[in-house]
PDB file of C-alpha atoms in Angstrom:
ATOM      1  CA  LEU A 176      -5.276-107.167 -51.731  1.00  0.00           C
ATOM      2  CA  THR A 177      -6.836-109.859 -53.905  1.00  0.00           C
ATOM      3  CA  ALA A 178      -4.736-112.493 -55.622  1.00  0.00           C
ATOM      4  CA  LEU A 179      -5.127-110.715 -58.963  1.00  0.00           C
ATOM      5  CA  ASP A 180      -3.988-107.348 -57.505  1.00  0.00           C
ATOM      6  CA  PHE A 181      -0.929-109.044 -55.970  1.00  0.00           C
ATOM      7  CA  VAL A 182       0.056-110.617 -59.311  1.00  0.00           C
ATOM      8  CA  LEU A 183      -0.324-107.280 -61.152  1.00  0.00           C
ATOM      9  CA  LEU A 184       1.815-105.512 -58.535  1.00  0.00           C
ATOM     10  CA  GLN A 185       4.590-108.121 -58.935  1.00  0.00           C
ATOM     11  CA  LEU A 186       4.523-107.746 -62.715  1.00  0.00           C
ATOM     12  CA  LEU A 187       4.733-103.941 -62.428  1.00  0.00           C
ATOM     13  CA  GLN A 188       7.765-104.122 -60.115  1.00  0.00           C
ATOM     14  CA  HIS A 189       9.585-106.538 -62.457  1.00  0.00           C
ATOM     15  CA  THR A 190       8.838-104.243 -65.408  1.00  0.00           C
ATOM     16  CA  HIS A 191      10.366-101.194 -63.643  1.00  0.00           C
ATOM     17  CA  ILE A 192      13.457-103.170 -62.600  1.00  0.00           C
ATOM     18  CA  ASN A 193      14.083-104.491 -66.123  1.00  0.00           C
ATOM     19  CA  LEU A 194      13.596-101.025 -67.637  1.00  0.00           C
ATOM     20  CA  TYR A 195      16.091 -99.487 -65.192  1.00  0.00           C
ATOM     21  CA  ARG A 196      18.652-102.232 -65.905  1.00  0.00           C
ATOM     22  CA  SER A 197      18.349-101.797 -69.685  1.00  0.00           C
ATOM     23  CA  THR A 198      18.721 -98.003 -69.349  1.00  0.00           C
ATOM     24  CA  MET A 199      21.777 -98.101 -67.113  1.00  0.00           C
ATOM     25  CA  ALA A 200      23.549-100.998 -68.850  1.00  0.00           C
ATOM     26  CA  PRO A 201      25.559 -98.851 -71.326  1.00  0.00           C
ATOM     27  CA  PHE A 202      26.738 -96.551 -68.539  1.00  0.00           C
ATOM     28  CA  ARG A 203      27.740 -99.492 -66.298  1.00  0.00           C
ATOM     29  CA  THR A 204      29.732-100.987 -69.177  1.00  0.00           C
ATOM     30  CA  HIS A 205      31.386 -97.597 -69.749  1.00  0.00           C
ATOM     31  CA  ASN A 206      32.331 -97.253 -66.074  1.00  0.00           C
ATOM     32  CA  GLN A 207      33.666-100.841 -65.912  1.00  0.00           C
ATOM     33  CA  GLN A 208      35.822-100.248 -68.990  1.00  0.00           C
ATOM     34  CA  GLN A 209      37.126 -97.015 -67.517  1.00  0.00           C
ATOM     35  CA  ASN A 210      37.955 -98.650 -64.174  1.00  0.00           C
ATOM     36  CA  SER A 211      39.733-101.563 -65.878  1.00  0.00           C
ATOM     37  CA  ARG A 212      41.822 -99.203 -67.990  1.00  0.00           C
ATOM     38  CA  ASN A 213      42.785 -97.195 -64.932  1.00  0.00           C
ATOM     39  CA  ALA A 214      43.789-100.396 -63.093  1.00  0.00           C
ATOM     40  CA  ALA A 215      45.862-101.561 -66.088  1.00  0.00           C
ATOM     41  CA  GLY A 216      47.660 -98.225 -66.351  1.00  0.00           C
ATOM     42  CA  GLY A 217      45.903 -97.344 -69.609  1.00  0.00           C
ATOM     43  CA  PRO A 218      44.614 -93.945 -70.783  1.00  0.00           C
ATOM     44  CA  GLY A 219      41.682 -94.070 -68.363  1.00  0.00           C
ATOM     45  CA  LEU A 220      40.228 -90.598 -67.751  1.00  0.00           C
ATOM     46  CA  ALA A 221      42.178 -89.088 -70.590  1.00  0.00           C
ATOM     47  CA  MET A 222      40.389 -91.312 -73.119  1.00  0.00           C
ATOM     48  CA  MET A 223      36.961 -91.866 -71.628  1.00  0.00           C
ATOM     49  CA  PRO A 224      34.776 -88.820 -70.906  1.00  0.00           C
ATOM     50  CA  PRO A 225      32.915 -88.758 -67.569  1.00  0.00           C
ATOM     51  CA  ILE A 226      29.262 -89.411 -66.955  1.00  0.00           C
ATOM     52  CA  ILE A 227      27.307 -86.316 -65.863  1.00  0.00           C
ATOM     53  CA  HIS A 228      24.179 -86.904 -63.799  1.00  0.00           C
ATOM     54  CA  SER A 229      21.689 -84.087 -64.334  1.00  0.00           C
ATOM     55  CA  SER A 230      17.968 -83.567 -63.953  1.00  0.00           C
ATOM     56  CA  GLU A 231      17.550 -84.978 -67.454  1.00  0.00           C
ATOM     57  CA  GLY A 232      19.277 -88.250 -66.482  1.00  0.00           C
ATOM     58  CA  PRO A 233      22.807 -89.594 -67.027  1.00  0.00           C
ATOM     59  CA  VAL A 234      24.608 -87.894 -69.934  1.00  0.00           C
ATOM     60  CA  MET A 235      27.996 -88.807 -71.396  1.00  0.00           C
ATOM     61  CA  ALA A 236      30.120 -85.653 -71.635  1.00  0.00           C
ATOM     62  CA  LYS A 237      32.076 -84.882 -74.757  1.00  0.00           C
ATOM     63  CA  ALA A 238      35.776 -85.491 -74.448  1.00  0.00           C
ATOM     64  CA  ASP A 239      36.892 -82.162 -75.910  1.00  0.00           C
ATOM     65  CA  THR A 240      34.478 -79.813 -74.121  1.00  0.00           C
ATOM     66  CA  ILE A 241      33.750 -78.680 -70.575  1.00  0.00           C
ATOM     67  CA  ASP A 242      30.114 -78.936 -69.615  1.00  0.00           C
ATOM     68  CA  HIS A 243      28.597 -77.645 -66.388  1.00  0.00           C
ATOM     69  CA  GLY A 244      25.862 -80.156 -65.831  1.00  0.00           C
ATOM     70  CA  VAL A 245      22.900 -79.281 -67.997  1.00  0.00           C
ATOM     71  CA  THR A 246      23.869 -77.380 -71.153  1.00  0.00           C
ATOM     72  CA  GLU A 247      27.032 -76.522 -73.022  1.00  0.00           C
ATOM     73  CA  ALA A 248      26.492 -72.780 -72.640  1.00  0.00           C
ATOM     74  CA  PRO A 249      29.328 -70.798 -71.010  1.00  0.00           C
ATOM     75  CA  TYR A 250      29.138 -70.631 -67.245  1.00  0.00           C
ATOM     76  CA  GLU A 251      28.797 -66.983 -66.210  1.00  0.00           C
ATOM     77  CA  ARG A 252      29.281 -65.332 -62.849  1.00  0.00           C
ATOM     78  CA  GLY A 253      27.834 -61.829 -62.592  1.00  0.00           C
ATOM     79  CA  PHE A 254      28.825 -58.878 -60.410  1.00  0.00           C
ATOM     80  CA  SER A 255      27.435 -55.376 -60.319  1.00  0.00           C
ATOM     81  CA  PRO A 256      29.059 -52.494 -58.423  1.00  0.00           C
ATOM     82  CA  TYR A 257      25.659 -50.833 -58.122  1.00  0.00           C
ATOM     83  CA  GLU A 258      22.735 -51.519 -55.808  1.00  0.00           C
ATOM     84  CA  PHE A 259      19.373 -49.808 -56.191  1.00  0.00           C
ATOM     85  CA  ASN A 260      18.173 -48.879 -52.717  1.00  0.00           C
ATOM     86  CA  GLY A 261      14.921 -47.304 -53.867  1.00  0.00           C
ATOM     87  CA  GLY A 262      13.264 -44.159 -52.639  1.00  0.00           C
ATOM     88  CA  THR A 263      11.603 -41.103 -54.153  1.00  0.00           C
ATOM     89  CA  THR A 264      12.565 -37.426 -54.124  1.00  0.00           C
ATOM     90  CA  LEU A 265      10.833 -34.330 -55.421  1.00  0.00           C
ATOM     91  CA  ALA A 266      11.359 -30.568 -55.510  1.00  0.00           C
ATOM     92  CA  ILE A 267       8.957 -27.719 -56.238  1.00  0.00           C
ATOM     93  CA  ALA A 268       9.890 -24.073 -56.838  1.00  0.00           C
ATOM     94  CA  GLY A 269       7.684 -21.257 -55.580  1.00  0.00           C
ATOM     95  CA  PRO A 270       7.827 -17.472 -55.984  1.00  0.00           C
ATOM     96  CA  ASP A 271      10.011 -16.992 -52.880  1.00  0.00           C
ATOM     97  CA  TYR A 272      10.596 -20.537 -51.638  1.00  0.00           C
ATOM     98  CA  ALA A 273      11.481 -24.070 -52.699  1.00  0.00           C
ATOM     99  CA  VAL A 274      10.222 -27.338 -51.250  1.00  0.00           C
ATOM    100  CA  VAL A 275      12.387 -30.449 -51.382  1.00  0.00           C
ATOM    101  CA  ALA A 276      11.082 -33.759 -50.038  1.00  0.00           C
ATOM    102  CA  ALA A 277      12.040 -37.440 -49.934  1.00  0.00           C
ATOM    103  CA  ASP A 278      10.901 -40.585 -48.186  1.00  0.00           C
ATOM    104  CA  THR A 279      13.092 -42.296 -45.577  1.00  0.00           C
ATOM    105  CA  ARG A 280      12.862 -45.982 -46.601  1.00  0.00           C
ATOM    106  CA  LEU A 281      16.078 -47.801 -47.534  1.00  0.00           C
ATOM    107  CA  SER A 282      15.462 -51.040 -49.442  1.00  0.00           C
ATOM    108  CA  SER A 283      17.338 -53.808 -51.197  1.00  0.00           C
ATOM    109  CA  GLY A 284      15.227 -56.014 -53.398  1.00  0.00           C
ATOM    110  CA  TYR A 285      12.260 -57.102 -51.296  1.00  0.00           C
ATOM    111  CA  GLU A 286      13.964 -56.279 -47.988  1.00  0.00           C
ATOM    112  CA  ILE A 287      13.624 -53.061 -45.988  1.00  0.00           C
ATOM    113  CA  LEU A 288      17.053 -52.281 -44.565  1.00  0.00           C
ATOM    114  CA  SER A 289      16.055 -49.144 -42.665  1.00  0.00           C
ATOM    115  CA  ARG A 290      13.000 -46.976 -42.152  1.00  0.00           C
ATOM    116  CA  ASP A 291      14.816 -43.789 -41.126  1.00  0.00           C
ATOM    117  CA  VAL A 292      17.459 -42.829 -43.697  1.00  0.00           C
ATOM    118  CA  SER A 293      17.421 -39.267 -44.992  1.00  0.00           C
ATOM    119  CA  LYS A 294      17.768 -38.718 -48.715  1.00  0.00           C
ATOM    120  CA  LEU A 295      18.072 -34.948 -48.297  1.00  0.00           C
ATOM    121  CA  HIS A 296      21.339 -33.091 -47.742  1.00  0.00           C
ATOM    122  CA  ALA A 297      21.664 -29.366 -47.108  1.00  0.00           C
ATOM    123  CA  LEU A 298      24.615 -28.067 -49.127  1.00  0.00           C
ATOM    124  CA  THR A 299      24.165 -24.446 -48.043  1.00  0.00           C
ATOM    125  CA  ASP A 300      21.688 -22.425 -45.994  1.00  0.00           C
ATOM    126  CA  ARG A 301      19.694 -21.874 -49.201  1.00  0.00           C
ATOM    127  CA  CYS A 302      20.181 -25.114 -51.120  1.00  0.00           C
ATOM    128  CA  VAL A 303      19.215 -28.772 -50.531  1.00  0.00           C
ATOM    129  CA  LEU A 304      20.154 -31.842 -52.534  1.00  0.00           C
ATOM    130  CA  GLY A 305      17.738 -34.775 -52.802  1.00  0.00           C
ATOM    131  CA  SER A 306      19.184 -38.078 -54.019  1.00  0.00           C
ATOM    132  CA  ALA A 307      17.715 -41.540 -54.575  1.00  0.00           C
ATOM    133  CA  GLY A 308      19.491 -44.609 -55.917  1.00  0.00           C
ATOM    134  CA  CYS A 309      22.543 -46.425 -54.569  1.00  0.00           C
ATOM    135  CA  LYS A 310      23.181 -45.392 -50.965  1.00  0.00           C
ATOM    136  CA  THR A 311      26.972 -45.747 -51.165  1.00  0.00           C
ATOM    137  CA  ASP A 312      27.183 -43.644 -54.334  1.00  0.00           C
ATOM    138  CA  VAL A 313      24.909 -41.005 -52.816  1.00  0.00           C
ATOM    139  CA  ASP A 314      27.123 -40.793 -49.706  1.00  0.00           C
ATOM    140  CA  GLN A 315      30.241 -40.490 -51.859  1.00  0.00           C
ATOM    141  CA  LEU A 316      28.658 -37.777 -53.992  1.00  0.00           C
ATOM    142  CA  ARG A 317      27.689 -35.805 -50.905  1.00  0.00           C
ATOM    143  CA  SER A 318      31.244 -36.050 -49.553  1.00  0.00           C
ATOM    144  CA  VAL A 319      32.722 -34.762 -52.805  1.00  0.00           C
ATOM    145  CA  LEU A 320      30.260 -31.856 -52.938  1.00  0.00           C
ATOM    146  CA  ASP A 321      30.920 -30.930 -49.290  1.00  0.00           C
ATOM    147  CA  ILE A 322      34.677 -30.863 -49.920  1.00  0.00           C
ATOM    148  CA  LYS A 323      34.235 -28.616 -52.962  1.00  0.00           C
ATOM    149  CA  GLN A 324      31.946 -26.374 -50.937  1.00  0.00           C
ATOM    150  CA  LYS A 325      34.558 -25.987 -48.203  1.00  0.00           C
ATOM    151  CA  ILE A 326      37.291 -25.196 -50.733  1.00  0.00           C
ATOM    152  CA  TYR A 327      35.079 -22.537 -52.313  1.00  0.00           C
ATOM    153  CA  HIS A 328      34.270 -21.058 -48.895  1.00  0.00           C
ATOM    154  CA  HIS A 329      37.957 -20.870 -47.906  1.00  0.00           C
ATOM    155  CA  ASN A 330      38.907 -19.252 -51.199  1.00  0.00           C
ATOM    156  CA  HIS A 331      36.048 -16.728 -51.471  1.00  0.00           C
ATOM    157  CA  ARG A 332      34.942 -16.256 -47.838  1.00  0.00           C
ATOM    158  CA  LYS A 333      31.295 -16.839 -48.750  1.00  0.00           C
ATOM    159  CA  GLN A 334      28.871 -19.605 -49.569  1.00  0.00           C
ATOM    160  CA  MET A 335      28.049 -20.661 -53.097  1.00  0.00           C
ATOM    161  CA  SER A 336      24.865 -19.349 -54.651  1.00  0.00           C
ATOM    162  CA  THR A 337      22.258 -21.907 -55.657  1.00  0.00           C
ATOM    163  CA  PRO A 338      22.950 -21.607 -59.439  1.00  0.00           C
ATOM    164  CA  SER A 339      26.659 -22.097 -58.709  1.00  0.00           C
ATOM    165  CA  VAL A 340      25.915 -25.227 -56.680  1.00  0.00           C
ATOM    166  CA  ALA A 341      23.776 -26.500 -59.545  1.00  0.00           C
ATOM    167  CA  GLN A 342      26.659 -26.037 -61.971  1.00  0.00           C
ATOM    168  CA  MET A 343      29.105 -27.661 -59.563  1.00  0.00           C
ATOM    169  CA  LEU A 344      26.857 -30.693 -59.226  1.00  0.00           C
ATOM    170  CA  GLY A 345      26.561 -30.991 -62.984  1.00  0.00           C
ATOM    171  CA  ASN A 346      30.347 -30.810 -63.387  1.00  0.00           C
ATOM    172  CA  THR A 347      30.870 -33.405 -60.646  1.00  0.00           C
ATOM    173  CA  LEU A 348      28.472 -35.866 -62.266  1.00  0.00           C
ATOM    174  CA  TYR A 349      29.962 -35.308 -65.722  1.00  0.00           C
ATOM    175  CA  TYR A 350      33.465 -35.925 -64.401  1.00  0.00           C
ATOM    176  CA  LYS A 351      32.314 -39.438 -63.471  1.00  0.00           C
ATOM    177  CA  ARG A 352      30.467 -40.060 -66.752  1.00  0.00           C
ATOM    178  CA  PHE A 353      32.454 -43.217 -67.622  1.00  0.00           C
ATOM    179  CA  PHE A 354      31.620 -44.809 -64.245  1.00  0.00           C
ATOM    180  CA  PRO A 355      28.668 -42.692 -63.095  1.00  0.00           C
ATOM    181  CA  TYR A 356      27.340 -42.187 -59.614  1.00  0.00           C
ATOM    182  CA  TYR A 357      24.204 -44.321 -59.390  1.00  0.00           C
ATOM    183  CA  ALA A 358      22.283 -41.389 -57.932  1.00  0.00           C
ATOM    184  CA  PHE A 359      19.151 -39.665 -59.181  1.00  0.00           C
ATOM    185  CA  ASN A 360      19.333 -36.057 -58.062  1.00  0.00           C
ATOM    186  CA  VAL A 361      17.125 -33.012 -57.654  1.00  0.00           C
ATOM    187  CA  LEU A 362      18.418 -29.716 -56.334  1.00  0.00           C
ATOM    188  CA  GLY A 363      16.199 -27.091 -54.749  1.00  0.00           C
ATOM    189  CA  GLY A 364      16.830 -23.699 -53.188  1.00  0.00           C
ATOM    190  CA  VAL A 365      16.470 -19.961 -53.620  1.00  0.00           C
ATOM    191  CA  ASP A 366      18.680 -17.871 -55.886  1.00  0.00           C
ATOM    192  CA  ALA A 367      20.305 -14.487 -55.243  1.00  0.00           C
ATOM    193  CA  GLU A 368      17.016 -12.734 -56.015  1.00  0.00           C
ATOM    194  CA  GLY A 369      15.149 -14.813 -53.455  1.00  0.00           C
ATOM    195  CA  LYS A 370      13.181 -16.779 -56.054  1.00  0.00           C
ATOM    196  CA  GLY A 371      12.668 -20.513 -55.813  1.00  0.00           C
ATOM    197  CA  ALA A 372      14.906 -22.607 -58.049  1.00  0.00           C
ATOM    198  CA  VAL A 373      14.723 -26.314 -58.865  1.00  0.00           C
ATOM    199  CA  TYR A 374      17.228 -28.196 -61.022  1.00  0.00           C
ATOM    200  CA  SER A 375      16.677 -31.616 -62.582  1.00  0.00           C
ATOM    201  CA  TYR A 376      19.602 -33.912 -63.486  1.00  0.00           C
ATOM    202  CA  ASP A 377      20.387 -37.039 -65.417  1.00  0.00           C
ATOM    203  CA  ALA A 378      23.067 -39.529 -64.354  1.00  0.00           C
ATOM    204  CA  ILE A 379      25.976 -37.772 -66.089  1.00  0.00           C
ATOM    205  CA  GLY A 380      25.340 -34.145 -65.219  1.00  0.00           C
ATOM    206  CA  SER A 381      22.991 -32.713 -67.836  1.00  0.00           C
ATOM    207  CA  PHE A 382      20.601 -30.424 -65.979  1.00  0.00           C
ATOM    208  CA  GLU A 383      17.973 -27.765 -66.431  1.00  0.00           C
ATOM    209  CA  ARG A 384      16.049 -25.375 -64.246  1.00  0.00           C
ATOM    210  CA  THR A 385      12.419 -26.457 -63.974  1.00  0.00           C
ATOM    211  CA  PRO A 386       9.343 -25.497 -61.911  1.00  0.00           C
ATOM    212  CA  PHE A 387       9.342 -28.975 -60.333  1.00  0.00           C
ATOM    213  CA  SER A 388      11.061 -32.326 -60.592  1.00  0.00           C
ATOM    214  CA  ALA A 389      10.970 -35.838 -59.140  1.00  0.00           C
ATOM    215  CA  THR A 390      13.339 -38.790 -59.233  1.00  0.00           C
ATOM    216  CA  GLY A 391      13.593 -42.316 -57.903  1.00  0.00           C
ATOM    217  CA  SER A 392      11.378 -45.359 -57.833  1.00  0.00           C
ATOM    218  CA  GLY A 393       8.137 -43.380 -57.429  1.00  0.00           C
ATOM    219  CA  GLN A 394       8.859 -40.809 -60.124  1.00  0.00           C
ATOM    220  CA  ALA A 395       6.311 -42.219 -62.573  1.00  0.00           C
ATOM    221  CA  TYR A 396       3.534 -41.809 -59.994  1.00  0.00           C
ATOM    222  CA  ILE A 397       4.422 -38.314 -58.788  1.00  0.00           C
ATOM    223  CA  ILE A 398       5.242 -36.478 -62.038  1.00  0.00           C
ATOM    224  CA  PRO A 399       1.696 -36.766 -63.507  1.00  0.00           C
ATOM    225  CA  LEU A 400       0.256 -35.381 -60.271  1.00  0.00           C
ATOM    226  CA  LEU A 401       2.687 -32.452 -60.270  1.00  0.00           C
ATOM    227  CA  ASP A 402       1.951 -31.803 -63.948  1.00  0.00           C
ATOM    228  CA  ASN A 403      -1.657 -31.236 -62.972  1.00  0.00           C
ATOM    229  CA  VAL A 404      -1.578 -29.423 -59.637  1.00  0.00           C
ATOM    230  CA  ILE A 405       1.742 -27.546 -59.992  1.00  0.00           C
ATOM    231  CA  GLY A 406       2.315 -27.288 -63.748  1.00  0.00           C
ATOM    232  CA  HIS A 407      -1.413 -26.643 -64.268  1.00  0.00           C
ATOM    233  CA  LYS A 408      -1.386 -28.521 -67.576  1.00  0.00           C
ATOM    234  CA  ASN A 409      -4.643 -29.211 -69.440  1.00  0.00           C
ATOM    235  CA  ARG A 410      -6.749 -27.282 -66.958  1.00  0.00           C
ATOM    236  CA  ALA A 411      -9.354 -24.642 -67.695  1.00  0.00           C
ATOM    237  CA  ASP A 412      -9.239 -22.824 -64.345  1.00  0.00           C
ATOM    238  CA  GLU A 413      -6.886 -19.922 -63.753  1.00  0.00           C
ATOM    239  CA  LYS A 414      -3.407 -20.748 -62.489  1.00  0.00           C
ATOM    240  CA  ARG A 415      -2.536 -19.125 -59.172  1.00  0.00           C
ATOM    241  CA  GLU A 416       0.571 -18.868 -57.035  1.00  0.00           C
ATOM    242  CA  LEU A 417       0.511 -21.410 -54.243  1.00  0.00           C
ATOM    243  CA  PRO A 418       1.766 -20.574 -50.743  1.00  0.00           C
ATOM    244  CA  ALA A 419       4.405 -22.806 -49.216  1.00  0.00           C
ATOM    245  CA  GLU A 420       1.948 -24.304 -46.723  1.00  0.00           C
ATOM    246  CA  GLU A 421      -0.348 -25.509 -49.505  1.00  0.00           C
ATOM    247  CA  VAL A 422       2.568 -26.960 -51.467  1.00  0.00           C
ATOM    248  CA  VAL A 423       3.642 -28.925 -48.395  1.00  0.00           C
ATOM    249  CA  GLU A 424       0.165 -30.494 -48.220  1.00  0.00           C
ATOM    250  CA  ILE A 425       0.383 -31.359 -51.933  1.00  0.00           C
ATOM    251  CA  VAL A 426       3.736 -33.009 -51.298  1.00  0.00           C
ATOM    252  CA  LYS A 427       2.226 -35.135 -48.529  1.00  0.00           C
ATOM    253  CA  ASP A 428      -0.582 -36.269 -50.832  1.00  0.00           C
ATOM    254  CA  ALA A 429       1.925 -37.019 -53.586  1.00  0.00           C
ATOM    255  CA  PHE A 430       3.962 -39.330 -51.357  1.00  0.00           C
ATOM    256  CA  VAL A 431       0.855 -41.047 -50.025  1.00  0.00           C
ATOM    257  CA  THR A 432      -0.117 -41.687 -53.653  1.00  0.00           C
ATOM    258  CA  ALA A 433       3.314 -43.030 -54.607  1.00  0.00           C
ATOM    259  CA  GLY A 434       3.480 -45.217 -51.505  1.00  0.00           C
ATOM    260  CA  GLU A 435       0.278 -47.009 -52.494  1.00  0.00           C
ATOM    261  CA  ARG A 436       1.879 -48.361 -55.679  1.00  0.00           C
ATOM    262  CA  ASP A 437       5.641 -48.305 -55.072  1.00  0.00           C
ATOM    263  CA  ILE A 438       7.032 -50.760 -52.515  1.00  0.00           C
ATOM    264  CA  TYR A 439      10.281 -48.773 -52.248  1.00  0.00           C
ATOM    265  CA  THR A 440       8.516 -45.598 -51.056  1.00  0.00           C
ATOM    266  CA  GLY A 441       7.167 -45.448 -47.533  1.00  0.00           C
ATOM    267  CA  ASP A 442       7.663 -45.150 -43.770  1.00  0.00           C
ATOM    268  CA  SER A 443       7.855 -41.335 -43.655  1.00  0.00           C
ATOM    269  CA  VAL A 444       8.529 -38.312 -45.837  1.00  0.00           C
ATOM    270  CA  GLU A 445      11.024 -35.604 -44.890  1.00  0.00           C
ATOM    271  CA  ILE A 446      10.064 -32.152 -46.186  1.00  0.00           C
ATOM    272  CA  MET A 447      12.381 -29.128 -46.274  1.00  0.00           C
ATOM    273  CA  VAL A 448      11.060 -25.651 -47.054  1.00  0.00           C
ATOM    274  CA  ILE A 449      13.856 -23.311 -48.174  1.00  0.00           C
ATOM    275  CA  THR A 450      13.468 -19.526 -48.023  1.00  0.00           C
ATOM    276  CA  ALA A 451      15.828 -16.587 -47.828  1.00  0.00           C
ATOM    277  CA  GLU A 452      15.686 -16.898 -44.031  1.00  0.00           C
ATOM    278  CA  GLY A 453      16.846 -20.527 -43.969  1.00  0.00           C
ATOM    279  CA  ILE A 454      15.530 -24.087 -44.015  1.00  0.00           C
ATOM    280  CA  GLN A 455      12.557 -25.489 -42.102  1.00  0.00           C
ATOM    281  CA  THR A 456      12.203 -29.268 -41.797  1.00  0.00           C
ATOM    282  CA  THR A 457       9.063 -31.307 -41.114  1.00  0.00           C
ATOM    283  CA  THR A 458       8.226 -35.010 -41.322  1.00  0.00           C
ATOM    284  CA  PHE A 459       5.039 -36.830 -42.190  1.00  0.00           C
ATOM    285  CA  ASP A 460       4.358 -40.512 -41.509  1.00  0.00           C
ATOM    286  CA  LEU A 461       3.536 -42.841 -44.384  1.00  0.00           C
ATOM    287  CA  LYS A 462       2.439 -46.472 -44.374  1.00  0.00           C
ATOM    288  CA  ARG A 463       5.063 -48.916 -43.099  1.00  0.00           C
ATOM    289  CA  ASP A 464       4.174 -52.057 -45.054  1.00  0.00           C
TER     290      ASP A 464
END
């Protein structure tokens, strides 16, 4: 350093020291007065508000308020009984079959908790429930439905029909309308006539029978595709009945499409084909990132 640089550096250091002393002087005087009052048995803390050190610098708190460090806004602690664990489900009704499918990824925020968790649950030999949402609520809902199914079977010596299961599910969800199950449900199966049936639900049990439905985090990506290839909307070619094998391939493409845009959909897709003879299950691998 040259002599001139050294002199400028000394002046700069003295300037910073004097500025700091002038800024902190009122707070030092305040603290000295407070300490002297405490030593003399005076009001002390009851009279003199504390100094709060925040990112904005030392701040003198008001004597009649409680501040939490930065602002005077109320300090809030939040808790939610729900957790969205992601996932996508869909169901498609055919002339003599129904296809219900769901991915197997279980997520929480940006973490993948498991890559092999089924979101499908067979309620009868002709009916499958697909549920996305909060895993604990989905498990509880399945338990309640299984218990009701067993009671019905003991009383009537037969399984519920698919429309009866659909009504039971709607009643169960509506019963919990003031503290709903955080579950997004689709129900697929075949009715007493052997025709495919799909039921779409909201959170509190309102439902309708539809040709297809989808729920969960990838719903917005799958519904437009199903509108086109299954609902045949805005198309000039003739609509035809699709065999179950072709619908399964459409389902695979739909989940590949959703997995490209939805981080909560992936790993693999579980596909159940329901007919009058029973349920056939297949799996198809998706991307794992």
